[in-house]
XYZ file of C-alpha atoms in Angstrom:
166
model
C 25.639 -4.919 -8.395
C 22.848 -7.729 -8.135
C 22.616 -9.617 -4.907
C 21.616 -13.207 -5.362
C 21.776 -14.003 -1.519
C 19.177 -16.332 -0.342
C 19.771 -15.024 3.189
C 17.612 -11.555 3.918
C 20.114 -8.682 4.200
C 17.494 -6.047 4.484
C 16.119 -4.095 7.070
C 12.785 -4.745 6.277
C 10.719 -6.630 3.049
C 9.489 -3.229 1.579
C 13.178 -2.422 1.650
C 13.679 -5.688 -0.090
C 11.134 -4.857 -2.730
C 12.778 -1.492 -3.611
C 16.249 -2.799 -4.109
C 14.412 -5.217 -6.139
C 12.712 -2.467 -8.342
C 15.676 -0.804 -8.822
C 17.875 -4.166 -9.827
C 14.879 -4.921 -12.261
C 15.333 -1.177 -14.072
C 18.925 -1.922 -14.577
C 18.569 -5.093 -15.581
C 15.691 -4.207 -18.148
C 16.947 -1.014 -19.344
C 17.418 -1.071 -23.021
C 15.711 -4.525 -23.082
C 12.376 -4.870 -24.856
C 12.349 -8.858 -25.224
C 9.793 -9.784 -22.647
C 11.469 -13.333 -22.683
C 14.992 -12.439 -21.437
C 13.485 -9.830 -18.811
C 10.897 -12.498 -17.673
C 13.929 -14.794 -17.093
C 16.297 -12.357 -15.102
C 13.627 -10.994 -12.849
C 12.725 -15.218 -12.501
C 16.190 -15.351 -11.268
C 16.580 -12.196 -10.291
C 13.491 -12.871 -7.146
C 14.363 -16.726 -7.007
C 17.682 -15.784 -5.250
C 16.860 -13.306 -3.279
C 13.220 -13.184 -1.722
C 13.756 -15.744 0.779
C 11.962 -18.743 1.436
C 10.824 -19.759 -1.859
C 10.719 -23.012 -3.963
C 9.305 -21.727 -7.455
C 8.880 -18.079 -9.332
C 8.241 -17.261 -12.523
C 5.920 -17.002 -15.406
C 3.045 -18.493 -17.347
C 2.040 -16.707 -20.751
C -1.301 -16.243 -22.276
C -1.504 -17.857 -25.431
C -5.401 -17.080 -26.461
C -6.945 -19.777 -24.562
C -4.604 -20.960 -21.770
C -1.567 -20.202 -19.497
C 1.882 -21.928 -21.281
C 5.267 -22.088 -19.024
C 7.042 -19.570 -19.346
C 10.725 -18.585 -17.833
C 11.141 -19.983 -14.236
C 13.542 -21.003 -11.106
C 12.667 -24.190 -9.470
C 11.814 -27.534 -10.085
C 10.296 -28.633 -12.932
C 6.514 -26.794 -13.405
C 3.341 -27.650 -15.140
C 3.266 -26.916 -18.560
C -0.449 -25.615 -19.252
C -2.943 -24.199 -16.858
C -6.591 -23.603 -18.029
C -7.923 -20.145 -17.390
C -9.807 -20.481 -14.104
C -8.044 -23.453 -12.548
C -6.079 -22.904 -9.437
C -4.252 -19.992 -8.247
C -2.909 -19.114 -11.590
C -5.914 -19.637 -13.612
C -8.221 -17.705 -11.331
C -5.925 -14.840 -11.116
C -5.758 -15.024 -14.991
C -9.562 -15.265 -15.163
C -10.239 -12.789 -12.589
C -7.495 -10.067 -13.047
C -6.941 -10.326 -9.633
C -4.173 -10.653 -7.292
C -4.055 -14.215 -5.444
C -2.131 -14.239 -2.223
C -2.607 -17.538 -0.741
C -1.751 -18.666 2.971
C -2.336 -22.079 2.394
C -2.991 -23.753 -1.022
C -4.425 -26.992 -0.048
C -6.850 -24.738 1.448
C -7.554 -23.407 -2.097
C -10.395 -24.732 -3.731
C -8.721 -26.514 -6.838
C -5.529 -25.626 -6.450
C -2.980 -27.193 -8.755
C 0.031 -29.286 -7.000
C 2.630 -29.055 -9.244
C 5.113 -29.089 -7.160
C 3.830 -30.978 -4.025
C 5.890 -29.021 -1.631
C 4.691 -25.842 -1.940
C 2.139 -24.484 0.360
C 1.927 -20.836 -0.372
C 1.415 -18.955 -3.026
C 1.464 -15.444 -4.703
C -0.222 -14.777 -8.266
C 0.151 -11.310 -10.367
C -2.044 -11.249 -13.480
C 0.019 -9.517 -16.107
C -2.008 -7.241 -18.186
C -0.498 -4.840 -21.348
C -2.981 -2.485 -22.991
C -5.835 -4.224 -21.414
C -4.599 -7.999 -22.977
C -3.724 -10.408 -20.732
C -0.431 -11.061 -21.177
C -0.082 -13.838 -18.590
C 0.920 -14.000 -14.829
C 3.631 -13.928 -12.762
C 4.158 -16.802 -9.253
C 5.584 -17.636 -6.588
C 5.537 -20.775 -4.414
C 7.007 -21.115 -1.284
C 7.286 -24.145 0.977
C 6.150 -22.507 4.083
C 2.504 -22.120 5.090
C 1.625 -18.416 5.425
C 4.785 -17.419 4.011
C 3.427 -14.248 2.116
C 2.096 -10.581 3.373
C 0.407 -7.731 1.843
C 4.115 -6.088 1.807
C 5.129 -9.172 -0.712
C 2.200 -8.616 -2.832
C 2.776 -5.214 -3.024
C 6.234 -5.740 -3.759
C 5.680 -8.162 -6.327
C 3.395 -6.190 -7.714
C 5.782 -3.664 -8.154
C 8.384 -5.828 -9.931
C 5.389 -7.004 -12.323
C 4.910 -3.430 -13.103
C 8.425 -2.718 -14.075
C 8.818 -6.150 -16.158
C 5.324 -4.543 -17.877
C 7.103 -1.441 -18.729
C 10.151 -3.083 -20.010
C 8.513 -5.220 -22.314
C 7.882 -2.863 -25.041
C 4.231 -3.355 -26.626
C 1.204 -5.923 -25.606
C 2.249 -9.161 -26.812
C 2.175 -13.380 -25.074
């Protein structure tokens, strides 16, 4: 039912994205712990998106952005709001797609091999909830389709997750 292929069967990414939307319902439905969803849709886009070296979360705790369920190596464990891709996007409530992160005004290397990046704030009944990356090794790795797509998969993880909470 779930295809963890790191190879790209699909036609095209926005076909990609929507058999990813529809994975993430099944996998959610009947789910409300925002934990255990955060983790299979971390594994869930880990295996299949291609090209990537990190995804997954970081939750809003009041004041900063903790770890939260991941695939990849090992991940920094608290980013201030408005400090690298993640904070900024936290701060902001904007989308970060980033071609090239040493390009990024104080970007955060936690893993020293990544070199793009895509950031979804996660918002619930206007709270911040946290946000939602992905790293991957290659330089310009991400389009607006992946953005869009990801933005998608944030939405449905949202909707799963029963009410606002970090």
């Amino acid at each position: 039912m779930f295809s963890f292929d790191h190879s790209s069967g699909f036609e095209s990414v926005p076909a990609m994205y929507d058999t990813l939307v529809s994975q993430a319902r099944s996998l959610f439905d009947g789910e409300p712990s925002h934990i255990a969803n955060a983790a299979n849709l971390a594994a869930l886009v880990y295996h299949t998106v291609p090209d990537l070296n990190w995804a997954g979360f970081y939750f809003h705790d009041g004041s900063e952005l903790v770890l939260g369920p991941f695939q990849g190596k090992i991940a920094c464990v608290r980013i201030a709001m408005g400090k690298g891709v993640c904070g900024t996007a936290a701060a902001t409530g904007q989308a970060q797609l980033v071609p090239d992160v040493f390009a990024f005004a104080g970007h955060i290397a936690c893993d020293a091999a990544s070199r793009s990046e895509i950031v979804i704030p996660l918002f619930k009944e206007d709270k911040l909830i946290g946000v939602w990356d992905v790293d991957s090794p290659t330089p310009d790795r991400f389009t607006q389709e992946d953005k869009a797509g990801m933005q998608a998969l944030c939405q449905v993880w949202l909707d799963a997750c029963g009410s606002a909470r970090a």
